[in-house]
Short mmCIF file of C-alpha atoms in Angstrom, two decimals:
data_model
loop_
_atom_site.label_atom_id
_atom_site.label_comp_id
_atom_site.label_asym_id
_atom_site.label_seq_id
_atom_site.Cartn_x
_atom_site.Cartn_y
_atom_site.Cartn_z
CA UNK Q 24 -26.62 7.57 10.42
CA UNK Q 25 -26.60 4.70 7.89
CA UNK Q 26 -25.28 5.54 4.46
CA UNK Q 27 -27.16 5.22 1.20
CA UNK Q 28 -26.73 1.93 -0.65
CA UNK Q 29 -25.58 2.67 -4.20
CA UNK Q 30 -25.50 0.02 -6.93
CA UNK Q 31 -23.19 0.64 -9.89
CA UNK Q 32 -23.51 -1.67 -12.88
CA UNK Q 33 -22.96 -1.90 -16.60
CA UNK Q 34 -25.95 -2.58 -18.82
CA UNK Q 35 -25.21 -5.82 -20.61
CA UNK Q 36 -26.47 -7.34 -23.82
CA UNK Q 37 -28.54 -9.84 -21.84
CA UNK Q 38 -30.24 -7.01 -19.94
CA UNK Q 39 -31.35 -5.33 -23.16
CA UNK Q 40 -32.45 -8.66 -24.59
CA UNK Q 41 -34.58 -9.35 -21.50
CA UNK Q 42 -36.33 -6.01 -21.81
CA UNK Q 43 -36.87 -6.42 -25.55
CA UNK Q 44 -39.05 -9.47 -25.00
CA UNK Q 45 -40.69 -8.27 -21.79
CA UNK Q 46 -42.38 -5.19 -23.21
CA UNK Q 47 -45.25 -5.06 -25.68
CA UNK Q 48 -44.43 -5.41 -29.38
CA UNK Q 49 -43.32 -2.20 -31.03
CA UNK Q 50 -42.13 -0.49 -27.83
CA UNK Q 51 -38.52 -1.57 -28.03
CA UNK Q 52 -37.43 -1.00 -31.63
CA UNK Q 53 -34.14 0.62 -30.58
CA UNK Q 54 -33.31 -2.38 -28.41
CA UNK Q 55 -34.32 -4.93 -31.05
CA UNK Q 56 -31.82 -3.34 -33.44
CA UNK Q 57 -29.11 -4.34 -30.97
CA UNK Q 58 -30.27 -7.76 -29.74
CA UNK Q 59 -32.18 -9.01 -32.80
CA UNK Q 60 -35.22 -11.27 -32.59
CA UNK Q 61 -33.51 -14.19 -30.85
CA UNK Q 62 -35.06 -16.38 -28.17
CA UNK Q 63 -38.18 -14.99 -26.58
CA UNK Q 64 -37.31 -16.75 -23.27
CA UNK Q 65 -34.69 -14.23 -22.18
CA UNK Q 66 -35.54 -14.03 -18.46
CA UNK Q 67 -35.35 -10.68 -16.67
CA UNK Q 68 -31.60 -10.13 -17.12
CA UNK Q 69 -28.79 -9.74 -14.54
CA UNK Q 70 -29.57 -6.19 -13.38
CA UNK Q 71 -33.28 -6.76 -12.76
CA UNK Q 72 -32.51 -10.12 -11.13
CA UNK Q 73 -30.33 -8.34 -8.59
CA UNK Q 74 -32.89 -5.60 -7.98
CA UNK Q 75 -35.58 -8.23 -7.44
CA UNK Q 76 -33.44 -9.72 -4.66
CA UNK Q 77 -31.70 -6.68 -3.13
CA UNK Q 78 -32.83 -3.13 -2.41
CA UNK Q 79 -30.71 -0.05 -3.18
CA UNK Q 80 -31.31 3.65 -2.62
CA UNK Q 81 -29.80 4.53 -6.00
CA UNK Q 82 -28.95 2.55 -9.11
CA UNK Q 83 -26.27 3.94 -11.43
CA UNK Q 84 -26.21 2.24 -14.83
CA UNK Q 85 -23.27 2.63 -17.18
CA UNK Q 86 -23.79 1.89 -20.86
CA UNK Q 87 -21.93 2.14 -24.13
CA UNK Q 88 -24.91 1.09 -26.27
CA UNK Q 89 -27.03 3.51 -28.32
CA UNK Q 90 -28.64 6.17 -26.04
CA UNK Q 91 -32.14 5.46 -27.39
CA UNK Q 92 -31.87 1.83 -26.23
CA UNK Q 93 -30.31 2.53 -22.85
CA UNK Q 94 -32.80 5.27 -21.99
CA UNK Q 95 -35.62 2.88 -22.83
CA UNK Q 96 -34.01 0.26 -20.58
CA UNK Q 97 -33.62 2.69 -17.65
CA UNK Q 98 -37.27 3.74 -17.97
CA UNK Q 99 -38.34 0.06 -18.08
CA UNK Q 100 -36.28 -0.71 -14.97
CA UNK Q 101 -37.87 2.18 -13.05
CA UNK Q 102 -36.98 3.23 -9.52
CA UNK Q 103 -34.27 5.72 -8.63
CA UNK Q 104 -32.16 4.89 -11.68
CA UNK Q 105 -29.49 7.16 -13.10
CA UNK Q 106 -27.99 6.51 -16.53
CA UNK Q 107 -24.35 7.24 -17.43
CA UNK Q 108 -23.71 7.11 -21.16
CA UNK Q 109 -20.08 6.39 -22.13
CA UNK Q 110 -18.31 5.57 -25.37
CA UNK Q 111 -15.94 2.60 -25.64
CA UNK Q 112 -13.99 1.75 -28.77
CA UNK Q 113 -13.17 -1.65 -27.29
CA UNK Q 114 -15.25 -3.02 -24.35
CA UNK Q 115 -12.43 -5.50 -23.65
CA UNK Q 116 -9.80 -2.79 -23.10
CA UNK Q 117 -9.06 -2.51 -19.36
CA UNK Q 118 -7.60 1.01 -19.57
CA UNK Q 119 -10.58 2.29 -21.55
CA UNK Q 120 -13.04 0.77 -19.09
CA UNK Q 121 -11.17 2.28 -16.14
CA UNK Q 122 -11.19 5.74 -17.72
CA UNK Q 123 -14.94 5.45 -18.25
CA UNK Q 124 -15.94 4.42 -14.73
CA UNK Q 125 -13.51 6.40 -12.58
CA UNK Q 126 -15.19 9.87 -12.97
CA UNK Q 127 -18.53 8.31 -12.02
CA UNK Q 128 -17.08 6.65 -8.92
CA UNK Q 129 -15.23 9.83 -7.90
CA UNK Q 130 -18.54 11.70 -7.88
CA UNK Q 131 -20.19 9.02 -5.77
CA UNK Q 132 -17.20 8.84 -3.41
CA UNK Q 133 -17.56 12.52 -2.49
CA UNK Q 134 -20.53 11.55 -0.35
CA UNK Q 135 -18.52 9.69 2.28
CA UNK Q 136 -21.54 7.89 3.78
CA UNK Q 137 -22.34 6.13 0.48
CA UNK Q 138 -22.04 2.34 0.56
CA UNK Q 139 -21.06 1.20 -2.93
CA UNK Q 140 -22.02 -2.11 -4.54
CA UNK Q 141 -20.68 -3.36 -7.89
CA UNK Q 142 -22.55 -5.86 -10.10
CA UNK Q 143 -20.06 -8.23 -11.71
CA UNK Q 144 -22.39 -10.13 -14.05
CA UNK Q 145 -23.36 -7.62 -16.79
CA UNK Q 146 -20.82 -6.66 -19.43
CA UNK Q 147 -17.52 -8.15 -20.53
CA UNK Q 148 -15.11 -10.15 -18.31
CA UNK Q 149 -12.76 -7.17 -18.44
CA UNK Q 150 -15.48 -4.97 -16.94
CA UNK Q 151 -15.90 -7.45 -14.08
CA UNK Q 152 -12.12 -7.50 -13.52
CA UNK Q 153 -12.04 -3.69 -13.21
CA UNK Q 154 -14.90 -3.82 -10.67
CA UNK Q 155 -12.96 -6.32 -8.55
CA UNK Q 156 -9.73 -4.31 -8.65
CA UNK Q 157 -11.47 -1.04 -7.77
CA UNK Q 158 -13.79 -2.61 -5.21
CA UNK Q 159 -10.83 -4.07 -3.33
CA UNK Q 160 -8.71 -0.91 -3.39
CA UNK Q 161 -9.63 2.70 -4.13
CA UNK Q 162 -13.42 2.36 -4.06
CA UNK Q 163 -14.35 -0.25 -1.40
CA UNK Q 164 -17.56 -1.96 -2.43
CA UNK Q 165 -19.73 -4.99 -1.88
CA UNK Q 166 -19.84 -7.15 -5.00
CA UNK Q 167 -22.78 -9.15 -6.38
CA UNK Q 168 -23.32 -11.74 -9.07
CA UNK Q 169 -26.54 -13.12 -10.51
CA UNK Q 170 -27.30 -16.47 -12.11
CA UNK Q 171 -30.57 -18.20 -12.92
CA UNK Q 172 -32.58 -15.39 -11.37
CA UNK Q 173 -30.72 -15.65 -8.04
CA UNK Q 174 -28.40 -12.99 -6.61
CA UNK Q 175 -25.38 -13.77 -4.45
CA UNK Q 176 -22.94 -11.56 -2.60
CA UNK Q 177 -19.46 -12.33 -3.92
CA UNK Q 178 -16.65 -12.62 -1.38
CA UNK Q 179 -13.20 -11.86 -2.81
CA UNK Q 180 -10.75 -13.48 -0.32
CA UNK Q 181 -7.94 -10.92 -0.51
CA UNK Q 182 -7.35 -7.22 0.03
CA UNK Q 183 -5.12 -5.48 -2.49
CA UNK Q 184 -4.04 -2.69 -0.16
CA UNK Q 185 -3.10 -4.86 2.82
CA UNK Q 186 -2.40 -8.31 1.34
CA UNK Q 187 -0.89 -7.66 -2.07
CA UNK Q 188 0.82 -4.25 -2.12
CA UNK Q 189 2.97 -4.74 0.99
CA UNK Q 190 4.50 -7.89 -0.49
CA UNK Q 191 5.19 -6.14 -3.79
CA UNK Q 192 6.75 -3.12 -2.15
CA UNK Q 193 8.85 -5.19 0.24
CA UNK Q 194 10.23 -7.40 -2.49
CA UNK Q 195 13.83 -6.96 -3.65
CA UNK Q 196 14.89 -4.23 -6.01
CA UNK Q 197 13.67 -5.97 -9.16
CA UNK Q 198 10.18 -4.49 -8.67
CA UNK Q 199 11.33 -0.88 -8.45
CA UNK Q 200 15.03 -0.66 -9.20
CA UNK Q 201 14.33 0.95 -12.56
CA UNK Q 202 13.11 4.03 -10.68
CA UNK Q 203 16.57 4.43 -9.11
CA UNK Q 204 17.96 5.35 -12.52
CA UNK Q 205 16.43 8.81 -12.12
CA UNK Q 206 17.58 11.59 -9.81
CA UNK Q 207 15.04 13.02 -7.33
CA UNK Q 208 14.79 16.17 -9.46
CA UNK Q 209 13.44 14.01 -12.29
CA UNK Q 210 10.68 12.47 -10.16
CA UNK Q 211 7.48 14.48 -9.84
CA UNK Q 212 6.87 15.56 -6.26
CA UNK Q 213 10.43 14.85 -5.10
CA UNK Q 214 12.19 17.82 -6.70
CA UNK Q 215 13.13 19.32 -3.31
CA UNK Q 216 15.25 16.28 -2.39
CA UNK Q 217 18.90 16.88 -3.24
CA UNK Q 218 21.37 14.19 -4.21
CA UNK Q 219 22.27 11.68 -6.88
CA UNK Q 220 23.74 8.80 -4.86
CA UNK Q 221 22.39 5.31 -5.35
CA UNK Q 222 21.11 5.30 -1.77
CA UNK Q 223 18.93 8.40 -2.23
CA UNK Q 224 17.75 7.34 -5.70
CA UNK Q 225 16.63 4.01 -4.29
CA UNK Q 226 14.81 5.73 -1.41
CA UNK Q 227 13.03 8.10 -3.81
CA UNK Q 228 12.12 5.25 -6.17
CA UNK Q 229 10.55 3.28 -3.34
CA UNK Q 230 8.79 6.37 -1.98
CA UNK Q 231 7.33 7.14 -5.40
CA UNK Q 232 5.86 3.65 -5.67
CA UNK Q 233 4.35 4.02 -2.21
CA UNK Q 234 2.94 7.46 -3.05
CA UNK Q 235 0.58 6.25 -5.76
CA UNK Q 236 -1.16 3.78 -3.42
CA UNK Q 237 -3.52 4.91 -0.67
CA UNK Q 238 -1.81 2.96 2.11
CA UNK Q 239 -0.05 4.00 5.34
CA UNK Q 240 3.70 4.57 5.05
CA UNK Q 241 6.15 4.34 7.95
CA UNK Q 242 9.37 6.33 7.38
CA UNK Q 243 12.33 5.15 9.42
CA UNK Q 244 15.62 6.95 9.79
CA UNK Q 245 18.00 8.68 12.13
CA UNK Q 246 17.28 12.18 13.33
CA UNK Q 247 17.97 14.74 10.62
CA UNK Q 248 17.68 12.42 7.60
CA UNK Q 249 14.74 14.34 6.10
CA UNK Q 250 11.75 12.24 7.14
CA UNK Q 251 9.34 15.20 7.03
CA UNK Q 252 10.66 16.26 3.63
CA UNK Q 253 10.01 12.75 2.30
CA UNK Q 254 6.52 12.72 3.83
CA UNK Q 255 5.68 15.96 2.04
CA UNK Q 256 7.12 14.60 -1.21
CA UNK Q 257 5.05 11.42 -0.94
CA UNK Q 258 1.96 13.56 -0.38
CA UNK Q 259 2.74 15.77 -3.41
CA UNK Q 260 3.30 12.72 -5.61
CA UNK Q 261 0.00 11.10 -4.58
CA UNK Q 262 -3.48 11.71 -5.97
CA UNK Q 263 -4.08 13.76 -2.79
CA UNK Q 264 -1.32 16.21 -3.72
CA UNK Q 265 -3.70 19.13 -4.24
CA UNK Q 266 -5.22 18.60 -0.77
CA UNK Q 267 -3.83 19.53 2.63
CA UNK Q 268 -1.06 17.76 4.52
CA UNK Q 269 -1.21 18.25 8.30
CA UNK Q 270 1.89 17.54 10.41
CA UNK Q 271 1.89 16.61 14.09
CA UNK Q 272 5.10 16.08 16.08
CA UNK Q 273 4.02 13.52 18.66
CA UNK Q 274 7.15 14.13 20.76
CA UNK Q 275 6.67 17.90 20.97
CA UNK Q 276 3.16 17.85 22.44
CA UNK Q 277 2.35 16.85 26.00
CA UNK Q 278 0.53 13.57 26.52
CA UNK Q 279 -2.47 15.43 27.90
CA UNK Q 280 -2.86 17.63 24.81
CA UNK Q 281 -1.92 15.16 22.08
CA UNK Q 282 -5.33 13.49 21.99
CA UNK Q 283 -7.01 16.86 21.49
CA UNK Q 284 -4.48 17.83 18.81
CA UNK Q 285 -5.21 14.64 16.89
CA UNK Q 286 -8.96 14.18 17.38
CA UNK Q 287 -10.17 17.64 18.42
CA UNK Q 288 -12.39 18.46 21.39
CA UNK Q 289 -15.80 19.87 22.22
CA UNK Q 290 -16.50 22.93 24.28
CA UNK Q 291 -16.11 22.22 28.01
CA UNK Q 292 -14.17 18.99 27.51
CA UNK Q 293 -11.46 20.29 29.86
CA UNK Q 294 -10.28 23.50 31.47
CA UNK Q 295 -9.58 26.03 28.75
CA UNK Q 296 -11.74 24.31 26.10
CA UNK Q 297 -13.87 27.40 25.46
CA UNK Q 298 -15.02 26.35 21.98
CA UNK Q 299 -15.25 23.26 19.80
CA UNK Q 300 -11.95 22.61 18.02
CA UNK Q 301 -11.11 20.44 15.03
CA UNK Q 302 -8.23 18.00 15.41
CA UNK Q 303 -5.59 16.98 12.88
CA UNK Q 304 -7.64 14.06 11.53
CA UNK Q 305 -10.55 16.34 10.67
CA UNK Q 306 -8.26 19.09 9.34
CA UNK Q 307 -6.58 16.58 7.02
CA UNK Q 308 -9.85 15.19 5.63
CA UNK Q 309 -9.25 14.34 1.97
CA UNK Q 310 -5.50 14.77 2.36
CA UNK Q 311 -2.62 13.39 4.41
CA UNK Q 312 -1.74 13.34 8.11
CA UNK Q 313 1.96 13.14 8.97
CA UNK Q 314 2.65 11.73 12.44
CA UNK Q 315 6.27 12.60 13.18
CA UNK Q 316 8.07 10.76 16.03
CA UNK Q 317 5.10 8.42 16.42
CA UNK Q 318 7.31 6.12 18.48
CA UNK Q 319 7.11 8.62 21.36
CA UNK Q 320 3.36 8.12 21.92
CA UNK Q 321 2.51 6.44 25.23
CA UNK Q 322 0.56 3.18 25.30
CA UNK Q 323 -2.78 4.85 26.07
CA UNK Q 324 -2.41 7.15 23.06
CA UNK Q 325 -1.30 4.20 20.91
CA UNK Q 326 -4.56 2.38 21.71
CA UNK Q 327 -6.60 5.40 20.60
CA UNK Q 328 -4.53 5.78 17.45
CA UNK Q 329 -5.00 2.10 16.61
CA UNK Q 330 -8.78 2.47 16.82
CA UNK Q 331 -8.68 5.47 14.46
CA UNK Q 332 -6.40 3.66 12.00
CA UNK Q 333 -8.52 0.51 11.69
CA UNK Q 334 -11.07 1.08 8.88
CA UNK Q 335 -14.52 -0.39 9.56
CA UNK Q 336 -15.46 -3.49 7.52
CA UNK Q 337 -16.19 -2.65 3.91
CA UNK Q 338 -14.47 0.74 4.06
CA UNK Q 339 -11.31 1.83 2.29
CA UNK Q 340 -7.82 1.90 3.83
CA UNK Q 341 -8.06 5.65 4.52
CA UNK Q 342 -11.47 5.69 6.24
CA UNK Q 343 -10.83 6.94 9.80
CA UNK Q 344 -13.31 6.90 12.68
CA UNK Q 345 -12.41 8.88 15.81
CA UNK Q 346 -14.05 10.62 18.74
CA UNK Q 347 -13.15 14.18 19.81
CA UNK Q 348 -12.27 14.66 23.47
CA UNK Q 349 -15.47 15.14 25.47
CA UNK Q 350 -17.76 14.16 22.57
CA UNK Q 351 -20.43 11.47 22.68
CA UNK Q 352 -20.44 10.67 18.96
CA UNK Q 353 -17.77 9.55 16.53
CA UNK Q 354 -16.62 11.47 13.47
CA UNK Q 355 -15.21 10.12 10.22
CA UNK Q 356 -12.60 11.42 7.80
CA UNK Q 357 -10.77 10.26 4.68
CA UNK Q 358 -7.09 10.56 5.67
CA UNK Q 359 -3.92 8.95 4.35
CA UNK Q 360 -1.40 8.33 7.17
CA UNK Q 361 2.35 8.81 6.89
CA UNK Q 362 4.25 8.22 10.13
CA UNK Q 363 7.92 8.57 11.01
CA UNK Q 364 10.25 7.64 13.83
CA UNK Q 365 13.94 7.37 14.61
CA UNK Q 366 13.12 4.79 17.28
CA UNK Q 367 13.75 1.05 16.94
CA UNK Q 368 10.12 -0.04 17.11
CA UNK Q 369 11.00 -3.74 17.20
CA UNK Q 370 13.06 -3.16 20.34
CA UNK Q 371 10.28 -0.98 21.77
CA UNK Q 372 7.75 -3.77 21.17
CA UNK Q 373 10.01 -6.27 22.95
CA UNK Q 374 10.33 -3.83 25.86
CA UNK Q 375 6.54 -3.43 26.02
CA UNK Q 376 6.75 0.24 25.04
CA UNK Q 377 5.04 0.04 21.64
CA UNK Q 378 2.05 -1.93 20.40
CA UNK Q 379 2.88 -4.52 17.76
CA UNK Q 380 -0.57 -4.24 16.15
CA UNK Q 381 -0.13 -0.49 15.77
CA UNK Q 382 3.27 -0.92 14.12
CA UNK Q 383 1.80 -3.29 11.54
CA UNK Q 384 -1.11 -0.92 10.94
CA UNK Q 385 1.32 1.98 10.34
CA UNK Q 386 3.84 0.03 8.26
CA UNK Q 387 1.87 -1.33 5.32
CA UNK Q 388 4.82 0.16 3.44
CA UNK Q 389 8.12 0.89 5.19
CA UNK Q 390 10.65 3.38 3.88
CA UNK Q 391 14.10 3.55 5.47
CA UNK Q 392 16.06 6.72 4.77
CA UNK Q 393 19.85 6.49 4.49
CA UNK Q 394 21.97 8.52 6.94
CA UNK Q 395 24.30 11.12 5.46
CA UNK Q 396 27.36 8.90 6.03
CA UNK Q 397 25.86 6.52 3.46
CA UNK Q 398 25.43 9.42 1.03
CA UNK Q 399 28.98 10.78 0.97
CA UNK Q 400 28.71 11.41 -2.78
CA UNK Q 401 25.76 13.78 -2.11
CA UNK Q 402 27.41 15.95 0.55
CA UNK Q 403 28.94 18.48 -1.86
CA UNK Q 404 25.66 18.96 -3.75
CA UNK Q 405 23.62 19.21 -0.55
CA UNK Q 406 26.04 21.70 1.03
CA UNK Q 407 26.14 23.94 -2.04
CA UNK Q 408 22.35 23.88 -2.32
CA UNK Q 409 21.98 24.78 1.36
CA UNK Q 410 24.56 27.54 1.10
CA UNK Q 411 22.55 29.34 -1.59
CA UNK Q 412 19.61 29.60 0.81
CA UNK Q 413 21.82 30.42 3.80
CA UNK Q 414 23.52 33.27 1.92
CA UNK Q 415 20.14 34.71 0.98
CA UNK Q 416 18.78 34.55 4.54
CA UNK Q 417 21.89 35.98 6.20
CA UNK Q 418 22.07 38.77 3.62
CA UNK Q 419 18.46 39.73 4.44
CA UNK Q 420 19.34 39.86 8.14
CA UNK Q 421 22.74 41.58 7.99
CA UNK Q 422 22.41 43.59 4.79
CA UNK Q 423 25.47 44.72 2.86
CA UNK Q 424 27.80 43.79 5.71
CA UNK Q 425 27.35 40.11 4.89
CA UNK Q 426 29.41 38.62 2.06
CA UNK Q 427 28.17 35.51 0.21
CA UNK Q 428 30.12 32.42 1.19
CA UNK Q 429 31.44 29.63 -1.02
CA UNK Q 430 33.00 26.25 -0.15
CA UNK Q 431 36.56 25.29 -1.02
CA UNK Q 432 37.52 21.87 -2.35
CA UNK Q 433 39.40 20.94 0.82
CA UNK Q 434 36.36 21.93 2.90
CA UNK Q 435 34.20 19.60 0.80
CA UNK Q 436 36.75 16.84 1.44
CA UNK Q 437 36.61 17.55 5.18
CA UNK Q 438 32.81 17.37 5.17
CA UNK Q 439 32.90 14.08 3.28
CA UNK Q 440 35.18 12.59 5.92
CA UNK Q 441 33.13 13.77 8.89
CA UNK Q 442 30.50 11.18 10.05
CA UNK Q 443 27.62 13.70 10.54
CA UNK Q 444 25.81 11.93 13.40
CA UNK Q 445 23.12 14.63 13.19
CA UNK Q 446 22.82 14.04 9.42
CA UNK Q 447 21.45 16.74 7.10
CA UNK Q 448 20.16 18.85 9.99
CA UNK Q 449 23.63 18.95 11.55
CA UNK Q 450 25.18 19.82 8.19
CA UNK Q 451 22.73 22.72 7.79
CA UNK Q 452 23.42 24.04 11.30
CA UNK Q 453 27.17 23.78 10.74
CA UNK Q 454 26.97 25.73 7.48
CA UNK Q 455 24.85 28.47 9.07
CA UNK Q 456 27.26 28.87 11.98
CA UNK Q 457 30.35 28.72 9.77
CA UNK Q 458 28.87 31.29 7.37
CA UNK Q 459 28.20 33.71 10.21
CA UNK Q 460 31.57 33.26 11.91
CA UNK Q 461 34.00 32.88 8.97
CA UNK Q 462 36.34 35.79 8.25
CA UNK Q 463 36.62 35.41 4.48
CA UNK Q 464 34.33 34.64 1.59
CA UNK Q 465 35.37 31.00 1.40
CA UNK Q 466 34.48 28.48 4.11
CA UNK Q 467 37.56 26.58 5.22
CA UNK Q 468 37.80 23.18 6.93
CA UNK Q 469 38.51 24.83 10.28
CA UNK Q 470 35.29 26.87 9.98
CA UNK Q 471 33.22 23.68 9.66
CA UNK Q 472 35.30 21.91 12.33
CA UNK Q 473 34.67 24.74 14.77
CA UNK Q 474 30.95 24.60 14.05
CA UNK Q 475 30.50 20.86 14.49
CA UNK Q 476 32.55 20.94 17.70
CA UNK Q 477 29.77 23.04 19.23
CA UNK Q 478 27.13 20.37 18.76
CA UNK Q 479 26.69 17.98 21.69
CA UNK Q 480 25.39 15.35 19.27
CA UNK Q 481 28.71 15.16 17.45
CA UNK Q 482 30.53 11.95 18.26
CA UNK Q 483 34.25 11.79 17.68
CA UNK Q 484 35.05 8.81 15.48
CA UNK Q 485 38.44 10.22 14.47
CA UNK Q 486 40.82 7.32 15.03
CA UNK Q 487 43.76 9.56 14.15
CA UNK Q 488 43.18 11.63 17.30
CA UNK Q 489 43.30 8.78 19.84
CA UNK Q 490 45.74 9.40 22.72
CA UNK Q 491 48.95 7.36 22.69
CA UNK Q 492 50.15 5.26 25.62
CA UNK Q 493 48.14 3.30 28.13
CA UNK Q 494 46.18 0.55 26.34
CA UNK Q 495 46.94 1.96 22.87
CA UNK Q 496 47.96 -0.80 20.39
CA UNK Q 497 48.73 0.47 16.89
CA UNK Q 498 47.91 -2.80 15.07
CA UNK Q 499 44.48 -2.96 16.68
CA UNK Q 500 43.60 0.58 15.60
CA UNK Q 501 44.91 0.01 12.09
CA UNK Q 502 42.47 -2.88 11.82
CA UNK Q 503 39.71 -0.60 13.12
CA UNK Q 504 40.56 1.95 10.44
CA UNK Q 505 40.43 -0.77 7.79
CA UNK Q 506 37.05 -1.98 9.07
CA UNK Q 507 35.79 1.61 8.99
CA UNK Q 508 36.58 2.07 5.30
CA UNK Q 509 35.35 -1.42 4.34
CA UNK Q 510 32.06 -0.76 6.08
CA UNK Q 511 31.78 2.72 4.56
CA UNK Q 512 32.42 1.37 1.05
CA UNK Q 513 29.79 -1.34 1.49
CA UNK Q 514 27.27 1.23 2.72
CA UNK Q 515 27.95 3.58 -0.18
CA UNK Q 516 27.72 0.65 -2.61
CA UNK Q 517 24.40 -0.45 -1.10
CA UNK Q 518 25.90 -3.82 -0.13
CA UNK Q 519 27.19 -4.65 -3.61
CA UNK Q 520 30.67 -6.15 -3.26
CA UNK Q 521 31.82 -5.47 -6.84
CA UNK Q 522 30.95 -1.77 -6.62
CA UNK Q 523 32.51 -1.46 -3.14
CA UNK Q 524 35.72 -3.07 -4.41
CA UNK Q 525 36.01 -0.39 -7.09
CA UNK Q 526 35.47 2.37 -4.51
CA UNK Q 527 38.34 0.97 -2.44
CA UNK Q 528 40.69 0.51 -5.40
CA UNK Q 529 40.71 -3.30 -5.27
CA UNK Q 530 41.27 -5.02 -8.61
CA UNK Q 531 38.57 -7.62 -8.02
CA UNK Q 532 35.70 -8.25 -5.65
CA UNK Q 533 37.23 -11.52 -4.35
CA UNK Q 534 39.91 -9.51 -2.51
CA UNK Q 535 37.27 -7.40 -0.77
CA UNK Q 536 35.17 -10.45 0.04
CA UNK Q 537 38.17 -12.07 1.74
CA UNK Q 538 38.87 -8.88 3.72
CA UNK Q 539 35.25 -8.66 4.89
CA UNK Q 540 35.43 -12.23 6.15
CA UNK Q 541 38.85 -11.78 7.79
CA UNK Q 542 37.86 -8.63 9.65
CA UNK Q 543 34.34 -9.73 10.49
CA UNK Q 544 32.52 -6.99 8.60
CA UNK Q 545 29.04 -8.42 8.04
CA UNK Q 546 27.09 -7.54 4.89
CA UNK Q 547 24.91 -9.44 2.48
CA UNK Q 548 27.31 -10.03 -0.39
CA UNK Q 549 25.97 -9.68 -3.91
CA UNK Q 550 29.02 -11.17 -5.61
CA UNK Q 551 29.47 -9.91 -9.12
CA UNK Q 552 26.48 -7.59 -8.76
#
């Protein structure tokens, strides 16, 4: 079913002037107070010129002139015209104009089938600029201009959400580094993220910038780095934060059922489909859909996802069209997509396992989460925060027989030295197990060591435990140890040589730079940064 064509336009001075000299004398006193006597050859004005050339189901006129004049103009224009009276102290103030038009557009946007059109000609240049910005981003619209009684559709040869924002958000830190000065607890929506390291501050700063724009976000990171937690934080920090977020783990659902989980199905679509069922896209309408482990989708599912993620021409970046399993008609929903994977999608594309066009559709903004080994400074804070919750849960289960656990300083040091291949999830599991198995009230290094030894994911990188004899060469392993700490310092310093040199106790960054070159540790060097 075709949507209703809705024109939204300011009433300009020229429009009122045209009406003043088109009606019989004495019928436009309110307008004449505004436009004066002037030239009687005023034409029909921009708005009527457009309506003489194009047809619309509704016309919404916005005006900051005297109500008596604008009501007279709307009556003169006729048709299905709705008048929105606003008050502007300065019609050249962009912020004021935006505040005036946004509530009107939000009301019109609620009817998803509406096809908006903005008229650029009436009003001030600042009003036209706001129409262009909104029409190419949050409120997709066709734009018109009129001149000499002729109306033309205006093509704006760029898309803010897909052409401009990705470049801004992928640029170096200068665009968003100021956000890294705040801890996650100081950033609205990200309060549940624990840590104060530069790596996590930078990730939160970038995520916050992505949150305020209605574009797909692809979260990359190793297993256990908190991708779902970041997805939920991005949702909370967005304008959709009071709507639903629906999460689907693409790796945990069989290939046969995943399509139904995402798009829904109709009764009788397959064995067991006893009733119609909404899918995740429809459930998340107005909110956010989080596709976890999206890299695990097979190629057939990727093709169906790509179709749903490609907005039709003239629609916004979150307009999704999909077809439930067994249905004969498409459905539409307004859904912001956040996807995540621990898979190397570039390698998967090369291997023919992942569609390149789907990756680019998902990754308008890319957010890479740091592994825990790059957040050594956060480990103590994360562990202590987790232990509060663990103590509470275990006390509820075991009652008075359970004693609250604390962490000793040497245990913190042990945890900071351990590589945590399973990241925050492994740390949490280790703390739970150690808390249940420890004899005393204080967790000791051996309690954590015993817990991590149980995890098959744990990889031993302890160079001090290598067996002697055979091919063992001390000098070689000493160099390996040196490379390990150089690399770790560079990771913790986010690639900044000066900061890494201080972490290692070097007196100047030149010494570290020489060591990096000598030992072949590759990093982008920001000398003196």
